[in-house]
Short mmCIF file of C-alpha atoms in Angstrom, two decimals:
data_model
loop_
_atom_site.label_atom_id
_atom_site.label_comp_id
_atom_site.label_asym_id
_atom_site.label_seq_id
_atom_site.Cartn_x
_atom_site.Cartn_y
_atom_site.Cartn_z
CA LEU A 553 -19.30 -41.61 -68.75
CA LEU A 554 -17.93 -37.97 -68.72
CA ILE A 555 -21.33 -36.86 -67.26
CA ILE A 556 -21.07 -39.67 -64.71
CA VAL A 557 -17.59 -38.75 -63.43
CA SER A 558 -18.47 -35.11 -63.42
CA ALA A 559 -21.57 -35.68 -61.15
CA MET A 560 -19.49 -38.06 -58.84
CA LYS A 561 -16.83 -35.02 -58.61
CA LYS A 562 -19.53 -32.62 -57.90
CA ALA A 563 -21.05 -34.93 -55.33
CA ASP A 564 -17.59 -35.35 -53.58
CA PHE A 565 -16.96 -31.48 -53.72
CA GLU A 566 -20.03 -30.76 -51.94
CA ASN A 567 -19.39 -33.50 -49.37
CA HIS A 568 -15.86 -31.90 -49.03
CA LEU A 569 -17.34 -28.46 -48.49
CA GLN A 570 -19.60 -29.80 -45.95
CA GLN A 571 -16.94 -31.53 -44.02
CA ILE A 572 -15.00 -28.17 -43.99
CA GLU A 573 -17.85 -26.32 -42.71
CA THR A 574 -18.45 -28.74 -39.92
CA THR A 575 -14.95 -28.82 -38.90
CA SER A 576 -14.87 -25.12 -39.13
CA ASN A 577 -17.67 -24.83 -36.75
CA THR A 578 -16.32 -27.32 -34.43
CA VAL A 579 -12.89 -25.40 -34.12
CA ASN A 580 -14.28 -21.90 -34.04
CA GLY A 581 -17.20 -22.40 -32.09
CA ASP A 582 -17.34 -22.10 -28.06
CA ASP A 583 -20.00 -24.58 -27.65
CA HIS A 584 -17.58 -27.66 -27.15
CA PHE A 585 -15.63 -25.95 -24.32
CA ASP A 586 -16.91 -27.21 -21.06
CA PRO A 587 -16.23 -24.36 -18.55
CA GLU A 588 -15.69 -26.74 -15.80
CA GLU A 589 -13.15 -28.86 -17.80
CA VAL A 590 -11.46 -25.63 -19.07
CA TRP A 591 -11.03 -24.20 -15.51
CA ARG A 592 -9.85 -27.46 -14.25
CA GLU A 593 -6.83 -27.29 -16.56
CA ALA A 594 -6.35 -23.65 -16.72
CA ARG A 595 -6.17 -23.13 -13.10
CA GLU A 596 -3.28 -25.42 -13.01
CA HIS A 597 -1.39 -23.50 -15.60
CA LEU A 598 -2.16 -20.30 -13.74
CA LYS A 599 -0.93 -21.62 -10.48
CA GLN A 600 2.37 -22.46 -12.30
CA ALA A 601 2.55 -18.85 -13.78
CA ILE A 602 1.58 -16.85 -10.63
CA GLY A 603 2.39 -19.20 -7.67
CA GLN A 604 0.09 -21.11 -5.34
CA ARG A 605 -0.23 -18.32 -2.61
CA GLU A 606 -1.34 -15.65 -5.21
CA PHE A 607 -3.53 -17.96 -7.01
CA GLY A 608 -5.18 -19.03 -3.67
CA GLY A 609 -5.64 -15.44 -2.62
CA LEU A 610 -7.30 -14.13 -5.88
CA PHE A 611 -8.69 -17.25 -7.82
CA GLY A 612 -9.35 -19.72 -4.88
CA ASN A 613 -13.13 -19.00 -5.08
CA ALA A 614 -13.40 -17.83 -8.73
CA TYR A 615 -14.83 -19.86 -11.57
CA ILE A 616 -15.86 -19.74 -15.25
CA GLU A 617 -19.48 -18.93 -15.77
CA ASP A 618 -19.59 -18.99 -19.39
CA ILE A 619 -17.52 -19.34 -22.47
CA ASN A 620 -19.23 -17.68 -25.58
CA ASN A 621 -18.32 -15.69 -28.72
CA GLY A 622 -14.50 -15.89 -27.92
CA VAL A 623 -15.04 -14.40 -24.32
CA VAL A 624 -14.43 -16.29 -21.13
CA GLN A 625 -16.71 -15.00 -18.43
CA ILE A 626 -15.06 -15.43 -14.80
CA SER A 627 -16.90 -14.56 -11.66
CA CYS A 628 -15.38 -13.76 -8.22
CA ASP A 629 -16.56 -13.07 -4.88
CA ALA A 630 -15.06 -9.69 -4.00
CA ALA A 631 -14.72 -6.35 -5.67
CA TYR A 632 -10.98 -5.81 -4.85
CA LYS A 633 -10.32 -9.41 -6.47
CA ARG A 634 -11.96 -8.31 -9.67
CA GLU A 635 -10.17 -4.99 -9.92
CA LYS A 636 -6.72 -6.83 -9.12
CA ILE A 637 -7.35 -9.59 -11.56
CA LEU A 638 -8.33 -7.26 -14.41
CA LYS A 639 -5.33 -4.88 -13.52
CA ASP A 640 -2.59 -7.29 -13.03
CA TYR A 641 -3.57 -10.90 -14.04
CA LYS A 642 -5.71 -10.70 -17.40
CA TYR A 643 -2.65 -11.58 -19.52
CA ALA A 644 -1.67 -14.49 -17.26
CA LEU A 645 -5.35 -15.76 -17.58
CA GLN A 646 -5.17 -15.50 -21.43
CA LYS A 647 -2.07 -17.41 -21.51
CA ALA A 648 -3.59 -20.16 -19.30
CA PHE A 649 -6.52 -20.44 -21.52
CA LEU A 650 -4.23 -20.48 -24.70
CA LYS A 651 -2.38 -23.35 -23.47
CA THR A 652 -5.68 -25.11 -22.22
CA CYS A 653 -7.72 -24.60 -25.44
CA GLN A 654 -5.39 -23.44 -28.16
CA ARG A 655 -7.36 -20.25 -28.53
CA ASN A 656 -7.09 -16.73 -27.64
CA PHE A 657 -9.92 -15.45 -25.57
CA ASP A 658 -11.09 -12.22 -24.29
CA ILE A 659 -11.51 -12.04 -20.68
CA GLU A 660 -14.32 -10.73 -18.64
CA VAL A 661 -14.36 -10.73 -14.67
CA ASN A 662 -17.84 -10.29 -12.96
CA LEU A 663 -18.69 -9.98 -9.31
CA ARG A 664 -21.27 -12.28 -8.10
CA GLU A 665 -23.64 -11.37 -5.29
CA ASN A 666 -24.22 -13.67 -2.29
CA SER A 667 -21.01 -15.55 -3.20
CA ARG A 668 -20.96 -17.47 0.15
CA SER A 669 -24.86 -18.06 0.49
CA SER A 670 -24.09 -21.64 -0.54
CA GLY A 671 -21.37 -23.43 1.35
CA LYS A 672 -20.66 -25.57 -1.47
CA PRO A 673 -17.84 -25.02 -3.99
CA LYS A 674 -18.85 -24.39 -7.52
CA TYR A 675 -17.12 -27.47 -9.04
CA GLU A 676 -17.68 -30.74 -7.51
CA TYR A 677 -17.98 -34.37 -8.42
CA HIS A 678 -19.41 -37.73 -7.10
CA ASN A 679 -17.03 -40.37 -6.10
CA PRO A 680 -17.91 -43.40 -8.57
CA THR A 681 -16.18 -45.94 -6.48
CA GLY A 682 -17.19 -44.97 -2.97
CA GLU A 683 -19.82 -46.89 -1.19
CA ASP A 684 -21.80 -43.70 -0.49
CA LYS A 685 -23.06 -42.60 -3.71
CA GLU A 686 -24.25 -39.33 -2.13
CA GLU A 687 -20.73 -38.23 -1.10
CA VAL A 688 -19.36 -35.28 -2.82
CA LEU A 689 -15.90 -34.62 -3.23
CA ASP A 690 -14.56 -31.04 -4.23
CA LEU A 691 -11.78 -30.27 -6.51
CA PHE A 692 -9.96 -27.99 -3.99
CA SER A 693 -6.78 -29.11 -2.25
CA ALA A 694 -6.26 -28.30 1.48
CA ALA A 695 -3.97 -25.41 0.77
CA GLU A 696 -6.76 -23.83 -1.41
CA LYS A 697 -9.45 -24.31 1.23
CA GLU A 698 -7.01 -22.70 3.75
CA GLU A 699 -6.60 -19.68 1.30
CA GLU A 700 -10.45 -19.72 0.77
CA ALA A 701 -10.89 -19.53 4.58
CA TYR A 702 -8.31 -16.70 4.92
CA ASN A 703 -10.22 -14.67 2.16
CA THR A 704 -13.33 -15.30 3.68
CA ALA A 705 -12.18 -14.23 7.22
CA LEU A 706 -10.43 -11.15 5.75
CA GLU A 707 -13.65 -9.95 4.00
CA GLU A 708 -15.69 -10.41 7.16
CA SER A 709 -12.90 -8.72 9.24
CA HIS A 710 -13.09 -5.47 7.38
CA LEU A 711 -9.31 -5.32 7.09
CA ASN A 712 -7.31 -3.65 4.26
CA PRO A 713 -5.16 -6.58 3.06
CA LYS A 714 -2.41 -3.74 1.97
CA TYR A 715 -1.51 -3.12 5.56
CA LEU A 716 1.20 -5.53 6.30
CA PHE A 717 4.19 -5.70 8.62
CA ASN A 718 6.48 -5.94 5.57
CA ASN A 719 5.55 -2.63 4.07
CA PHE A 720 5.44 -0.91 7.53
CA VAL A 721 8.55 1.18 7.80
CA VAL A 722 9.97 1.03 11.45
CA GLY A 723 11.95 4.16 12.80
CA SER A 724 12.63 5.90 15.99
CA ASN A 725 9.06 7.26 15.96
CA ASN A 726 7.27 3.91 16.14
CA ARG A 727 9.70 1.41 17.33
CA LEU A 728 8.11 0.78 20.65
CA ALA A 729 4.57 0.41 19.06
CA GLU A 730 5.89 -1.94 16.50
CA ALA A 731 7.50 -4.13 19.36
CA VAL A 732 4.28 -4.17 21.08
CA ALA A 733 2.52 -5.38 17.92
CA GLN A 734 5.04 -8.16 17.56
CA ALA A 735 4.51 -9.28 21.40
CA VAL A 736 0.77 -9.37 20.73
CA LEU A 737 1.20 -11.59 17.74
CA GLU A 738 3.22 -14.28 19.77
CA ASP A 739 0.89 -14.19 22.94
CA LEU A 740 -2.55 -13.13 21.79
CA GLY A 741 -4.66 -11.53 24.63
CA LYS A 742 -2.20 -12.17 27.13
CA ALA A 743 1.06 -10.14 26.52
CA TYR A 744 -0.47 -6.70 26.34
CA ASN A 745 -4.21 -6.28 26.78
CA PRO A 746 -5.62 -3.78 25.95
CA VAL A 747 -3.23 -2.07 23.46
CA PHE A 748 -3.96 1.66 23.17
CA TYR A 749 -2.08 3.49 20.34
CA TYR A 750 -2.10 7.16 20.24
CA GLY A 751 -0.71 9.84 17.75
CA GLU A 752 -1.54 12.70 15.32
CA THR A 753 -3.38 11.76 12.17
CA GLY A 754 -1.45 10.06 9.47
CA VAL A 755 1.37 8.65 11.47
CA GLY A 756 0.66 4.92 10.81
CA LYS A 757 -1.68 3.85 13.66
CA THR A 758 -4.28 2.26 11.26
CA HIS A 759 -1.59 0.48 9.33
CA LEU A 760 -0.20 -1.06 12.36
CA MET A 761 -3.36 -2.20 13.98
CA GLN A 762 -4.37 -3.63 10.67
CA ALA A 763 -1.08 -5.47 10.09
CA ILE A 764 -1.48 -7.27 13.41
CA GLY A 765 -5.18 -8.27 12.19
CA ASN A 766 -3.81 -9.53 8.89
CA GLU A 767 -1.07 -11.44 10.33
CA ILE A 768 -3.37 -13.26 12.85
CA LEU A 769 -5.66 -14.37 9.95
CA LYS A 770 -2.72 -15.40 7.95
CA ARG A 771 -1.53 -17.56 10.77
CA ASP A 772 -4.97 -18.97 11.66
CA PRO A 773 -7.94 -18.17 9.44
CA ASN A 774 -10.32 -19.45 12.06
CA LYS A 775 -9.57 -16.68 14.33
CA LYS A 776 -12.36 -14.19 14.59
CA VAL A 777 -11.02 -10.64 13.85
CA ILE A 778 -12.99 -7.44 13.57
CA TYR A 779 -11.81 -3.82 12.64
CA ILE A 780 -14.19 -1.10 13.10
CA SER A 781 -14.16 2.71 13.72
CA ILE A 782 -16.05 3.84 16.77
CA GLU A 783 -18.37 5.74 14.58
CA GLN A 784 -19.33 2.57 12.60
CA PHE A 785 -19.71 0.74 16.06
CA LEU A 786 -22.10 3.50 17.09
CA ASN A 787 -24.17 3.27 13.85
CA GLU A 788 -24.49 -0.50 14.18
CA MET A 789 -25.48 -0.16 17.68
CA VAL A 790 -28.30 2.23 16.87
CA GLU A 791 -29.44 0.07 14.01
CA ALA A 792 -29.54 -2.83 16.38
CA ILE A 793 -31.72 -0.69 18.80
CA ARG A 794 -34.16 0.28 15.97
CA THR A 795 -34.60 -3.20 14.70
CA LYS A 796 -34.68 -4.80 18.08
CA ARG A 797 -31.55 -6.86 17.59
CA ASN A 798 -29.53 -5.92 20.55
CA GLU A 799 -28.46 -9.50 21.23
CA ASP A 800 -27.17 -9.87 17.86
CA PHE A 801 -25.11 -6.89 17.88
CA ARG A 802 -23.59 -8.04 21.26
CA ASN A 803 -22.73 -11.52 20.20
CA LYS A 804 -21.00 -10.10 17.16
CA TYR A 805 -18.51 -8.17 19.02
CA ARG A 806 -18.09 -10.16 22.13
CA ALA A 807 -17.58 -13.30 20.30
CA VAL A 808 -14.24 -12.17 18.52
CA ASP A 809 -10.67 -13.37 19.17
CA LEU A 810 -9.31 -9.84 18.33
CA LEU A 811 -11.20 -6.40 18.24
CA ILE A 812 -9.70 -3.40 16.75
CA ILE A 813 -11.40 -0.01 17.30
CA ASP A 814 -10.17 3.13 15.54
CA ASP A 815 -10.59 6.67 16.36
CA VAL A 816 -11.92 5.80 19.79
CA GLN A 817 -11.61 9.36 20.87
CA PHE A 818 -14.85 10.23 19.49
CA VAL A 819 -16.65 8.00 21.90
CA GLU A 820 -16.60 11.06 24.43
CA THR A 821 -19.54 12.40 22.55
CA TYR A 822 -21.75 9.24 22.96
CA PRO A 823 -22.62 8.33 26.37
CA ARG A 824 -24.82 5.25 25.41
CA THR A 825 -21.97 4.15 23.19
CA GLN A 826 -19.50 4.24 26.31
CA GLU A 827 -21.83 2.03 28.19
CA GLU A 828 -22.00 -0.65 25.43
CA LEU A 829 -18.27 -0.44 24.65
CA PHE A 830 -17.44 -0.85 28.39
CA HIS A 831 -19.61 -4.11 28.71
CA THR A 832 -17.92 -5.46 25.63
CA PHE A 833 -14.68 -4.52 26.61
CA ASN A 834 -15.26 -6.45 30.02
CA THR A 835 -16.40 -9.59 28.19
CA LEU A 836 -13.47 -9.75 25.92
CA TYR A 837 -10.93 -8.97 28.56
CA GLN A 838 -12.22 -11.59 30.88
CA ALA A 839 -12.11 -14.30 28.29
CA ASN A 840 -8.49 -13.33 27.44
CA LYS A 841 -9.46 -11.86 23.98
CA GLN A 842 -7.28 -9.12 22.60
CA ILE A 843 -8.47 -5.45 22.24
CA ILE A 844 -6.60 -2.95 20.24
CA LEU A 845 -7.51 0.62 20.35
CA ALA A 846 -6.30 3.93 18.66
CA SER A 847 -6.73 7.58 19.41
CA ASP A 848 -5.46 10.82 18.42
CA ARG A 849 -4.61 11.53 22.10
CA PRO A 850 -3.69 9.54 25.17
CA PRO A 851 -6.67 8.02 27.39
CA LYS A 852 -6.06 10.97 30.14
CA GLU A 853 -6.76 13.68 27.49
CA ILE A 854 -9.98 12.18 26.19
CA LYS A 855 -12.62 14.41 27.98
CA ASN A 856 -16.10 13.23 28.85
CA ILE A 857 -15.81 9.62 29.40
CA THR A 858 -16.43 7.73 32.43
CA ASP A 859 -13.45 7.09 34.94
CA ARG A 860 -14.17 3.30 34.65
CA LEU A 861 -13.82 3.45 30.79
CA ARG A 862 -10.65 5.53 31.08
CA SER A 863 -9.11 3.07 33.50
CA ARG A 864 -9.90 0.11 31.09
CA PHE A 865 -8.02 2.17 28.32
CA GLU A 866 -5.08 2.68 30.52
CA GLY A 867 -5.02 -0.83 31.91
CA GLY A 868 -2.51 -2.29 29.29
CA MET A 869 -0.10 -1.01 27.16
CA VAL A 870 -0.28 2.66 26.04
CA ALA A 871 2.08 3.55 23.25
CA ASP A 872 2.60 6.58 21.34
CA ILE A 873 3.34 6.91 17.72
CA GLN A 874 5.16 10.02 16.73
CA ALA A 875 5.70 11.84 13.37
CA PRO A 876 8.14 10.13 11.34
CA ASP A 877 11.81 11.91 11.31
CA TYR A 878 13.62 12.69 8.06
CA GLU A 879 15.43 9.41 7.50
CA THR A 880 11.95 7.51 8.18
CA ARG A 881 10.17 9.67 5.78
CA ILE A 882 12.85 8.83 3.16
CA ALA A 883 12.42 5.19 3.71
CA ILE A 884 8.55 5.53 3.59
CA LEU A 885 8.89 7.24 0.11
CA ARG A 886 11.34 4.54 -1.04
CA GLN A 887 9.06 1.85 0.14
CA TYR A 888 6.25 3.36 -1.68
CA LEU A 889 8.12 3.65 -4.97
CA SER A 890 9.19 0.18 -4.58
CA GLU A 891 5.48 -1.19 -4.06
CA LYS A 892 4.59 0.74 -7.11
CA ASN A 893 7.54 -0.50 -9.14
CA THR A 894 8.60 2.98 -10.18
CA THR A 895 11.38 5.49 -9.66
CA VAL A 896 11.90 9.40 -9.44
CA PRO A 897 15.13 11.11 -8.84
CA ASP A 898 16.42 11.37 -5.33
CA GLU A 899 16.35 15.05 -5.17
CA TYR A 900 12.49 14.93 -5.44
CA VAL A 901 12.13 12.41 -2.80
CA GLU A 902 14.28 14.54 -0.54
CA LEU A 903 12.36 17.69 -1.35
CA ILE A 904 9.06 15.87 -0.26
CA ALA A 905 10.54 14.52 2.90
CA LYS A 906 11.85 17.68 4.01
CA ASN A 907 8.57 19.77 3.33
CA ILE A 908 5.96 17.27 4.44
CA GLN A 909 7.01 16.30 7.90
CA SER A 910 3.94 14.94 9.98
CA ASN A 911 1.61 13.16 7.80
CA ILE A 912 2.46 9.85 6.02
CA ARG A 913 -0.69 10.08 3.75
CA GLU A 914 0.34 13.51 2.56
CA LEU A 915 3.86 12.18 2.04
CA GLU A 916 2.50 9.43 -0.24
CA GLY A 917 0.01 11.80 -1.87
CA ALA A 918 2.63 14.08 -2.91
CA LEU A 919 4.88 11.37 -4.39
CA THR A 920 1.97 9.99 -6.47
CA LYS A 921 1.76 13.47 -8.11
CA VAL A 922 5.34 13.57 -8.87
CA THR A 923 5.39 10.00 -10.25
CA SER A 924 2.32 10.72 -12.41
CA LEU A 925 4.41 13.49 -14.34
CA PHE A 926 7.03 11.08 -15.01
CA LYS A 927 4.64 8.41 -16.26
CA LEU A 928 3.23 11.17 -18.69
CA GLY A 929 6.63 11.75 -20.20
CA VAL A 930 7.30 14.86 -18.29
CA ASN A 931 10.65 15.71 -16.78
CA PRO A 932 9.75 18.36 -14.19
CA THR A 933 12.30 20.63 -12.61
CA GLU A 934 12.66 21.23 -8.94
CA GLU A 935 10.55 24.45 -9.23
CA ASP A 936 7.96 22.50 -11.19
CA VAL A 937 7.76 19.92 -8.42
CA ALA A 938 7.71 22.67 -5.58
CA ARG A 939 4.84 24.28 -7.52
CA ILE A 940 2.97 21.13 -7.61
CA LEU A 941 3.25 20.51 -4.04
CA GLN A 942 2.70 24.11 -3.15
CA ILE A 943 6.10 24.44 -1.67
CA ASP A 944 7.42 27.93 -1.71
CA LEU A 945 10.97 27.57 -2.50
CA GLU A 946 11.47 31.25 -3.04
CA THR A 947 10.55 31.70 0.67
CA LYS A 948 12.77 29.25 1.72
CA ARG A 949 15.63 30.64 -0.27
CA LYS A 950 15.15 34.14 1.16
CA ARG A 951 15.50 32.46 4.72
CA ILE A 952 19.12 31.62 3.42
CA THR A 953 21.54 34.39 3.86
CA PRO A 954 25.18 34.69 2.89
CA LYS A 955 26.25 34.44 6.41
CA LYS A 956 24.59 31.12 6.80
CA VAL A 957 26.09 29.93 3.46
CA ILE A 958 29.51 30.59 4.98
CA LYS A 959 28.80 29.24 8.13
CA ALA A 960 27.48 25.76 6.67
CA VAL A 961 30.56 25.37 4.31
CA SER A 962 32.71 26.28 7.29
CA GLU A 963 31.27 23.40 9.36
CA VAL A 964 31.14 20.86 6.45
CA PHE A 965 34.54 21.62 5.18
CA ASP A 966 36.31 22.24 8.57
CA VAL A 967 37.57 25.66 7.85
CA LYS A 968 37.23 28.86 9.71
CA THR A 969 34.98 31.53 8.41
CA SER A 970 37.58 34.14 8.61
CA GLU A 971 39.93 31.83 6.25
CA ILE A 972 36.85 31.84 3.62
CA LYS A 973 36.59 35.47 3.66
CA GLY A 974 40.68 36.07 4.05
CA LYS A 975 43.30 36.22 1.70
CA ARG A 976 45.00 32.73 2.13
CA ARG A 977 45.13 30.78 -1.06
CA THR A 978 45.98 27.32 0.00
CA ALA A 979 44.25 24.69 -2.10
CA TYR A 980 41.63 23.36 0.40
CA ILE A 981 40.77 27.00 1.64
CA ALA A 982 40.41 28.12 -1.89
CA GLN A 983 38.26 25.25 -2.82
CA SER A 984 36.02 26.02 0.20
CA ARG A 985 35.77 29.69 -0.80
CA GLN A 986 34.83 28.42 -4.33
CA VAL A 987 31.87 26.34 -2.91
CA VAL A 988 30.57 29.40 -0.95
CA MET A 989 30.70 31.33 -4.19
CA TYR A 990 28.94 28.31 -6.06
CA ILE A 991 26.06 28.09 -3.43
CA LEU A 992 25.56 31.79 -3.30
CA ARG A 993 25.14 31.77 -7.20
CA THR A 994 22.87 28.64 -7.41
CA GLU A 995 20.88 28.72 -4.24
CA LEU A 996 20.52 32.47 -3.56
CA GLU A 997 21.10 33.55 -7.19
CA LEU A 998 22.94 36.60 -6.19
CA PRO A 999 24.59 38.88 -8.94
CA LEU A 1000 28.22 38.27 -9.59
CA GLU A 1001 29.36 41.53 -8.05
CA LYS A 1002 27.52 40.69 -4.82
CA VAL A 1003 28.86 37.14 -4.55
CA ALA A 1004 32.53 38.52 -4.94
CA GLN A 1005 31.83 41.18 -2.21
CA GLU A 1006 30.55 38.28 0.29
CA VAL A 1007 33.99 36.68 0.12
CA ASN A 1008 36.03 39.78 -0.06
CA ARG A 1009 36.88 39.58 -3.79
CA LYS A 1010 36.82 42.59 -6.22
CA ASP A 1011 36.70 40.90 -9.69
CA HIS A 1012 33.42 38.93 -10.63
CA THR A 1013 35.36 36.93 -13.04
CA THR A 1014 36.76 35.08 -10.05
CA VAL A 1015 33.01 34.09 -9.31
CA ILE A 1016 32.52 32.66 -12.84
CA HIS A 1017 35.72 30.66 -12.60
CA ALA A 1018 34.72 29.27 -9.14
CA CYS A 1019 31.36 28.04 -10.46
CA GLU A 1020 32.75 26.48 -13.45
CA LYS A 1021 35.52 24.81 -11.16
CA ILE A 1022 32.96 23.44 -8.76
CA GLU A 1023 30.86 22.01 -11.48
CA GLN A 1024 33.74 20.14 -12.86
CA ILE A 1025 34.78 18.93 -9.33
CA LYS A 1026 31.27 17.56 -8.63
CA GLU A 1027 31.41 15.47 -11.57
CA GLU A 1028 35.05 14.08 -10.99
CA ASN A 1029 35.06 13.93 -7.22
CA PRO A 1030 31.94 12.00 -5.59
CA ARG A 1031 33.27 12.94 -2.06
CA ILE A 1032 33.43 16.75 -2.56
CA ALA A 1033 30.01 16.46 -4.33
CA GLU A 1034 28.53 14.78 -1.43
CA LYS A 1035 30.04 17.62 0.97
CA ILE A 1036 28.43 20.31 -1.16
CA ASP A 1037 25.17 18.40 -1.14
CA SER A 1038 25.44 18.30 2.67
CA CYS A 1039 25.96 22.14 2.87
CA VAL A 1040 22.85 22.71 0.67
CA LYS A 1041 20.72 20.24 3.02
CA ILE A 1042 21.77 22.05 5.95
CA LEU A 1043 20.78 25.60 4.32
CA ARG A 1044 17.32 24.06 3.24
CA GLY A 1045 16.78 22.84 6.76
#
């Protein structure tokens, strides 16, 4: 009897082990996860986490290729989407799959080739109740289809999606140009046509033009928009001639709702391109299609172009975009910091804005260098930042003279220069005199005796006391601190 019971227990134990192994394989394996079913549910979790619009822009045409070995392989149709997903949305994806499958997956995002070669969506199902058994219903909502249409149009337009109106800083240098852009949006092809923007490199022409294109596509993804440089226009034209596809080339650019051409000044060296551009221009203009051009100079200063092409350029609205002023440069840098979700001390922002005055790209590049230091845990001094940006603070300081310091303090504090250097000791005049001594020490780094001489004082201990006093006042009195900063800004120019 004991032998029989023992045999039964052994059999039961082996059956139990087999059940555990089977259960383990079922739980831990990936074979039972159907990619289509997983994605159907996970995408809903993802929408709730990041929002419908963001989801449509990045994941509207993405899907799961495979689930294997604890890895979910997702494919998307554009390189910038892949980079954005991996950088900013990997964690959100992992949480969505955890809610769907109760498992932690690693995420891979792949770029698929010829993503639009088939007009059908990846996931589709047949309607079992419909009379037409061949009818196919896709799983995407109307909003998602609109997002997908927008993304498709964006990719075909060659626009950069980061150039938008909400991150275009408007100042006195570009207010007219921005107003023209808004008018174009409200009455495409009719308000101002063509629009010709001109200005030095790096003042925001490309940003503004592409912002128009992006906004048009957001309002109506079915609009045909193309952004191109004149050099690329030339290259495509040459290739069309070589391959005998001239008609395809013409149809591409003459069937658009908005044609944006950058760096059009280079057309002066290509007579054949001028001819093609002229006919393209006429075709679009006569059909009330919008044309926007940009150059580094006004039409009348572009040499070696035909009079008829020049007259077309000048036939609409010609608006210049100038280098941003100091306040606009500050606003641009703060906008950049906001977009990057980072901060740096205001004095470094001001240092950059004062010393890089004409080119927005250089402004942002300089700020990127500074923010990189803080991300690495370095707290640079003003001299460190100046050295990195190749700003010669010493030369700037040499341009500041004691006479200029006294004059600046006189203007800001509203006292006479003779009173600063005189013997009167009323509280306000004495404080102004102390500010002069403080600036002479901190900005010009003059010896104590020299500082004392500049304000007609004999004892260098007076200078030491003045500097200590002003340091204390700056901490206790924000209004005086602001006045002192104003003096320094005047001196640094």
